[in-house]
Coordinates of C-alpha atoms in Angstrom, one line a residue:
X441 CA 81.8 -10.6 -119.1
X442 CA 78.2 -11.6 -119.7
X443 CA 76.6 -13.3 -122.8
X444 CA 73.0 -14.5 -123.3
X445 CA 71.3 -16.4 -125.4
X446 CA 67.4 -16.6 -126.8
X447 CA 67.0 -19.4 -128.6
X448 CA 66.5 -22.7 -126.9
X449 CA 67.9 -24.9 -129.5
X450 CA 70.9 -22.7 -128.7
X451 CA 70.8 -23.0 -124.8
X452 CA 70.8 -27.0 -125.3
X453 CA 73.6 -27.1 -127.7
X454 CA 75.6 -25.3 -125.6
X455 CA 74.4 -28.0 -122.5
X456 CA 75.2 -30.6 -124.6
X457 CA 78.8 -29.8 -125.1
X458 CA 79.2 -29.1 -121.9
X459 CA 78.2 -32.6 -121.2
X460 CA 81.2 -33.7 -123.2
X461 CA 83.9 -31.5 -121.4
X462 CA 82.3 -32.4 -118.0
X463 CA 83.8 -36.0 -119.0
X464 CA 87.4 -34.9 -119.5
X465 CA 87.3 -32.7 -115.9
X466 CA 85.4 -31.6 -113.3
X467 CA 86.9 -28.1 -113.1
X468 CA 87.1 -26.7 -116.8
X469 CA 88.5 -23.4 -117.3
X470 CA 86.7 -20.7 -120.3
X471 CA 89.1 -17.8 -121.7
X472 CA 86.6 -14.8 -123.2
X473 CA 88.3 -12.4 -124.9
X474 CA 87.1 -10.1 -128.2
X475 CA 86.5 -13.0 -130.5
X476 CA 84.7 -15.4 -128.3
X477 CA 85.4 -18.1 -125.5
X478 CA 88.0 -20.9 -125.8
X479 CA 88.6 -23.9 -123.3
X480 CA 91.1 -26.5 -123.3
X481 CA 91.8 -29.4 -120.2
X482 CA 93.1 -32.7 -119.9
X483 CA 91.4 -35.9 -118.4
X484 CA 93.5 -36.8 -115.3
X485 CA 95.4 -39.4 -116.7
X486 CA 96.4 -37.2 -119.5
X487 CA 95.2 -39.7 -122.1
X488 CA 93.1 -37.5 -124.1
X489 CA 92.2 -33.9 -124.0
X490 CA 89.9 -31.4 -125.8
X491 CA 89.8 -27.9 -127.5
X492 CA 86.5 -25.7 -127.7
X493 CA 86.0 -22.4 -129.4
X494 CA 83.2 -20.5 -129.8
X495 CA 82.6 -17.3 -131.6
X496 CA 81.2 -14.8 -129.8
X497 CA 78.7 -13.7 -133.2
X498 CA 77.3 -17.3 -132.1
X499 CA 75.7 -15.7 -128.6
X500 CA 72.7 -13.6 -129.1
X501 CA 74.4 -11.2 -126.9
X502 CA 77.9 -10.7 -126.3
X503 CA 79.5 -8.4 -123.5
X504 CA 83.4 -8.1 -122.6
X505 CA 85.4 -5.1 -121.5
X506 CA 88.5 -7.1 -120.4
X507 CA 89.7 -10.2 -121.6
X508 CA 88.1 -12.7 -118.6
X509 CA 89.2 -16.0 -117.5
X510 CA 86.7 -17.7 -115.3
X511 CA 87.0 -21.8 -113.8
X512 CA 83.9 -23.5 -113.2
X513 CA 82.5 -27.0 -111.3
X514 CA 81.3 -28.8 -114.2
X515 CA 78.9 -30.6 -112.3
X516 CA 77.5 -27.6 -110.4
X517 CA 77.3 -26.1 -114.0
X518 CA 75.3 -28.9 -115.8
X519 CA 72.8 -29.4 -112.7
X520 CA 71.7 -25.8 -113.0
X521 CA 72.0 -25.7 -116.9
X522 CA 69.4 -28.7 -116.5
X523 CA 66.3 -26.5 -115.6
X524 CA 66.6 -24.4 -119.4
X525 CA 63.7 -25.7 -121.0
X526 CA 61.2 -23.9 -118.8
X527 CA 63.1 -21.0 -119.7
X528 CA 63.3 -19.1 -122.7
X529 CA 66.4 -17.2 -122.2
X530 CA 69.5 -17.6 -120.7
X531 CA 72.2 -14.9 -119.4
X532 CA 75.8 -16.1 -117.7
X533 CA 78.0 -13.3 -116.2
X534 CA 81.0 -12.3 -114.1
X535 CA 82.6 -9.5 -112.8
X536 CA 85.6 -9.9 -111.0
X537 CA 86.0 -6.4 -109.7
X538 CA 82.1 -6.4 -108.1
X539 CA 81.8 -9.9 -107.0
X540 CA 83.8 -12.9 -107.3
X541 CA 80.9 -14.8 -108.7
X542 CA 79.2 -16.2 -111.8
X543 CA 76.1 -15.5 -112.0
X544 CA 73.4 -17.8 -114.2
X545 CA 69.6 -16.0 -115.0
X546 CA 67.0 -18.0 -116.9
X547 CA 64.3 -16.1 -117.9
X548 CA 60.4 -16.5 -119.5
X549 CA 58.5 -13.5 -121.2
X550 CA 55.0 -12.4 -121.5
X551 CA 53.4 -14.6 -124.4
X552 CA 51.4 -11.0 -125.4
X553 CA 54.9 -9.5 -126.4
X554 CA 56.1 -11.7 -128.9
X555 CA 56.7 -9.6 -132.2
X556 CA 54.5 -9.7 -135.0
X557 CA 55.1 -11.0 -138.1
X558 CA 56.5 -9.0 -141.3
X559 CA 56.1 -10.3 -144.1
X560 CA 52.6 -10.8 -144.2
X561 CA 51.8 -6.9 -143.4
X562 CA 54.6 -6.3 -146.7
X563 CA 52.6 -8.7 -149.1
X564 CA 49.0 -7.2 -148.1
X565 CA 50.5 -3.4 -148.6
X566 CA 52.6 -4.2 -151.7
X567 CA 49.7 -3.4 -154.5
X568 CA 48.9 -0.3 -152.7
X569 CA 52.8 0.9 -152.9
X570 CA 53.5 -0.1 -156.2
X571 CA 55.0 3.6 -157.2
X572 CA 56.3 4.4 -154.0
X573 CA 60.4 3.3 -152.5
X574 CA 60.0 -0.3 -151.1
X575 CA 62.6 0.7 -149.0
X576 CA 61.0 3.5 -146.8
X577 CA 57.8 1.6 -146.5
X578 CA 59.9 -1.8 -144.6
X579 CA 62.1 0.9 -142.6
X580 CA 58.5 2.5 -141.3
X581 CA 57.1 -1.2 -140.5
X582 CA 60.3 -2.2 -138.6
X583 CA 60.4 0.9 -136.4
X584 CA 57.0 0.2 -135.7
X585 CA 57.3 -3.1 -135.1
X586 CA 60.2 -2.3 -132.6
X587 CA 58.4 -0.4 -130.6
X588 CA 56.8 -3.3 -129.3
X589 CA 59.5 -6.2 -129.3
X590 CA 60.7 -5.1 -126.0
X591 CA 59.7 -8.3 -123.8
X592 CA 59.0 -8.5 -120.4
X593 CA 60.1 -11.1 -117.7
X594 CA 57.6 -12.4 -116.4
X595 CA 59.5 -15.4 -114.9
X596 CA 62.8 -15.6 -114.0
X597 CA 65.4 -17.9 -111.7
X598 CA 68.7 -17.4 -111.2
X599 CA 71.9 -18.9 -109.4
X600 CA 75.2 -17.5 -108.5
X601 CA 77.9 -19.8 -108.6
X602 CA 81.5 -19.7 -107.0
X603 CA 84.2 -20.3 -109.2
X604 CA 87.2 -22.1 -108.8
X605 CA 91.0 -20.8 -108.4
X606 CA 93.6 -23.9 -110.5
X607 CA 96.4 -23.3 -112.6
X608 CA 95.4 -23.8 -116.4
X609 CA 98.1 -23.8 -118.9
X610 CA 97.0 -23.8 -122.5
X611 CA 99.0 -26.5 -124.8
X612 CA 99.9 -25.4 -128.4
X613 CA 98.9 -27.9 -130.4
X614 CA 100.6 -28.1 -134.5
X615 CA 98.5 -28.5 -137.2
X616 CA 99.1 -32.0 -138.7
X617 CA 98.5 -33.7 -142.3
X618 CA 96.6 -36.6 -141.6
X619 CA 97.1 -40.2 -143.9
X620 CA 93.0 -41.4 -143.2
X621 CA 90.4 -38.8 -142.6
X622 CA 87.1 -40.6 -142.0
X623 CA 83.8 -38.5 -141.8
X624 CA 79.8 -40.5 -141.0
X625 CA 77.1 -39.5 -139.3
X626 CA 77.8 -39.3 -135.3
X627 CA 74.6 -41.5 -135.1
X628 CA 76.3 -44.2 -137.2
X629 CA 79.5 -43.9 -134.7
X630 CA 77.2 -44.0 -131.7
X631 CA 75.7 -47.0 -132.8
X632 CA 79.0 -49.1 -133.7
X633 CA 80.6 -48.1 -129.9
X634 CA 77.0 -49.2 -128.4
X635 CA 77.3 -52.8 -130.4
X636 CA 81.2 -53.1 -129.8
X637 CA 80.5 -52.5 -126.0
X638 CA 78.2 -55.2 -125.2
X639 CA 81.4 -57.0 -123.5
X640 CA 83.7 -55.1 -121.3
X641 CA 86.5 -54.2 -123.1
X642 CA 89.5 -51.8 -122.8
X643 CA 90.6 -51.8 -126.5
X644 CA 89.4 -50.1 -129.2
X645 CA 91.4 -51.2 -132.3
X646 CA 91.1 -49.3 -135.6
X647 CA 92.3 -50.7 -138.8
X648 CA 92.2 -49.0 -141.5
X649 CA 92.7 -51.1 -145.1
X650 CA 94.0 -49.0 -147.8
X651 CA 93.7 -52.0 -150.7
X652 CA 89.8 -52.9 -149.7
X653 CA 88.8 -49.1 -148.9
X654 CA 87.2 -50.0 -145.3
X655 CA 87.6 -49.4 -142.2
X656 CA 87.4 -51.5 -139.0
X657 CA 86.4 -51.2 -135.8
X658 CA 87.3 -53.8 -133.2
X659 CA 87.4 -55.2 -129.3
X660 CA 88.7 -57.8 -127.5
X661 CA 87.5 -59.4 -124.4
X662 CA 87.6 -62.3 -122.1
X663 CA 84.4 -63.1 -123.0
X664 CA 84.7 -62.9 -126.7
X665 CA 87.6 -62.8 -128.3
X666 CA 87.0 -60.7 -131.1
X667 CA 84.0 -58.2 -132.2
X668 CA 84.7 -56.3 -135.3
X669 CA 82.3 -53.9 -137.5
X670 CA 83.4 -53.0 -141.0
X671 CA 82.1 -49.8 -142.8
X672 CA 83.2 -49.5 -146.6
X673 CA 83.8 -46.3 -148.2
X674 CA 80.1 -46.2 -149.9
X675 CA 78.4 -45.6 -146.6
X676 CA 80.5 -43.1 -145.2
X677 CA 80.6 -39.8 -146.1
X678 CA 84.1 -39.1 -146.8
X679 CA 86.9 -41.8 -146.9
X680 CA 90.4 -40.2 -147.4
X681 CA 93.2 -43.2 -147.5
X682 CA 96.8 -42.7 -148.0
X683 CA 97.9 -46.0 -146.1
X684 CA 96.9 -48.7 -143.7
X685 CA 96.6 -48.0 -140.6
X686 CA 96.1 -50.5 -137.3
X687 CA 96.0 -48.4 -134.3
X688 CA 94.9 -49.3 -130.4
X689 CA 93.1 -47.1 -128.4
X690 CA 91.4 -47.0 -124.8
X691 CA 87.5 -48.0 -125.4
X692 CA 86.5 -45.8 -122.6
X693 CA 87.9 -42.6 -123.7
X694 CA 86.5 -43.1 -127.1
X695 CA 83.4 -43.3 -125.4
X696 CA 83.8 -40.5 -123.6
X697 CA 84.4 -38.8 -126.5
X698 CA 81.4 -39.5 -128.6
X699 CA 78.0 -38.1 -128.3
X700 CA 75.6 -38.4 -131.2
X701 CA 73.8 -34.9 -129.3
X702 CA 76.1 -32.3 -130.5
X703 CA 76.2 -32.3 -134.7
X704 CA 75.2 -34.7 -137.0
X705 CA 78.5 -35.4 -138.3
X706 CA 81.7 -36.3 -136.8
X707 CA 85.5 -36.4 -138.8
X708 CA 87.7 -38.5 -137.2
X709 CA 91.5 -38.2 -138.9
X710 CA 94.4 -40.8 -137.9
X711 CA 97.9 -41.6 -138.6
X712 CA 99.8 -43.9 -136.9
X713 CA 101.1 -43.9 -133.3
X714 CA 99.9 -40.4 -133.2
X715 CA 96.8 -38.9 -131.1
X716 CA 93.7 -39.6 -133.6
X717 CA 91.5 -36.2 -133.8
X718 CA 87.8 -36.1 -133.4
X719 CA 86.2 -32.8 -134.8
X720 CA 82.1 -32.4 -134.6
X721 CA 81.4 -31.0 -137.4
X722 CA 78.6 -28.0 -136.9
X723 CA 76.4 -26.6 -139.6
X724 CA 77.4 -23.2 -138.7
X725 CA 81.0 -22.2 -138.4
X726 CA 81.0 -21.0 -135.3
X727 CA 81.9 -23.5 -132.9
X728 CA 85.0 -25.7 -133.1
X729 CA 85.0 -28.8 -130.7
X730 CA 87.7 -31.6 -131.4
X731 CA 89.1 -34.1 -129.1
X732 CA 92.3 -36.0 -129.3
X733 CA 92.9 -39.4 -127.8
X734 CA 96.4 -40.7 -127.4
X735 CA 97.1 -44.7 -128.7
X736 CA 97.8 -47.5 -126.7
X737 CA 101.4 -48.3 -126.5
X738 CA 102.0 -52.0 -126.6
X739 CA 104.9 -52.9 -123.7
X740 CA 106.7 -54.4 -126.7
X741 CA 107.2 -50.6 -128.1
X742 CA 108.7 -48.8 -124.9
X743 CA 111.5 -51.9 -124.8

């Protein structure tokens, strides 16, 4: 298995998410196979758990003979992840049959072979080819131009990581209907867990009101016995109500769940006494990342 990536926005995106999954586990286990890499784990009190799936037309460059299953320190992961923007390039591999290993390259290239520009040479010859096939003339200018986009490391680092051997079994989740699908700008949710944590608090209450068209987000502490935010349907962008809803959660593993890093939109569906879905929403449909976070149970309902 190997993939690499070239673009840095890339490199931190993928970082970023694995900043989320680092939360759930320390030890997170990647499937590659012919259509990309998928990941699912747990968070050790089995409370929530995530899904990942990526594409592999989302990598630059995308390598698999056999179908590879590879479990990885997420820790040991992020810290060397942490050094990519020196780097303009970065190339993860593993081959069980050679070396038991996975084995992380970040490389920089000499700032004389970056590839010229095309469009600009097309515009200044287009007068001059007027009666002649537009086609032939870009084919000759690309194959000219190719012979000198090969780039040359100049700079490179790299690390070879041992992975880990755990049992992983992959949960089949059923698609569900949900009766409130609620989508905003992750910013916006960022900003309502930061202002709803300023006193400790272990319950995250969400009521949803089908009559008034809002939503509510609420905690309770010792310190304060109530802080609530409201957001009506004009300021979110997309407020599906069926019924109300009034649903307690654990604060902390919404929190864990939330990073305004990843997309610039987050859905969050719910129906009641049922794990409530969180889906980033990327611009690109590549990459699928949702996490599902079960409800408190009140003692009064396992009586």
């Amino acid at each position: 298995m190997k993939f690499k990536l070239t673009n840095r926005d890339k490199i931190r995106e993928l970082i970023n998410i694995f900043d989320i999954l680092k939360k759930f586990n320390d030890i997170i286990t990647f499937n590659f196979n012919k259509y990309g890499v998928q990941s699912q784990s747990m968070d050790t009190s089995h409370v929530s758990l995530f899904e990942l799936s990526i594409k592999c037309e989302w990598f630059d460059e995308y390598i698999l003979k056999n179908d590879t299953v590879v479990s990885i320190k997420m820790n040991d992961l992020i810290k060397i992840l942490s050094v990519y923007d020196k780097y303009e390039s970065l190339t993860v591999s593993y081959i069980l049959e050679e070396d038991d290993s996975v084995n992380i390259i970040f490389e920089n290239y000499e700032k004389n072979d970056s590839p010229p520009v095309l469009v600009p040479a097309v515009k200044k010859r287009r007068k001059k080819i007027e009666n002649e096939n537009i086609d032939q003339e870009m084919n000759k200018l690309t194959e000219k131009m190719s012979e000198i986009t090969i780039k040359k490391a100049n700079e490179t680092i790299s690390f070879v990581l041992n992975p880990v051997e755990v049992e992983c079994e992959i949960l089949g989740i059923p698609e569900e209907e949900y009766s409130t699908v609620v989508e905003m700008s992750s910013n916006k949710f960022t900003d309502v867990l930061k202002q709803l944590s300023i006193f400790d608090t272990d319950i995250f209450n969400i009521n949803v009101s089908y009559n008034n068209e809002t939503i509510e987000f609420n905690t309770y502490s010792d310190h304060c016995k109530e802080t609530k935010i409201i957001l009506s349907n004009d300021i979110l962008d997309k407020f599906e109500i069926n019924s109300d809803i009034n649903i307690n959660l654990s604060f902390k593993f919404i929190n864990m769940c939330i990073s305004n890093k990843i997309t610039d939109k987050i859905r969050i569906s719910i129906n009641p006494n049922q794990p409530i879905n969180i889906k980033y929403l990327f611009k690109q449909n590549y990459i699928d990342l949702v996490c599902f976070i079960a409800p408190k149970i009140d003692d009064d309902d396992t009586s």
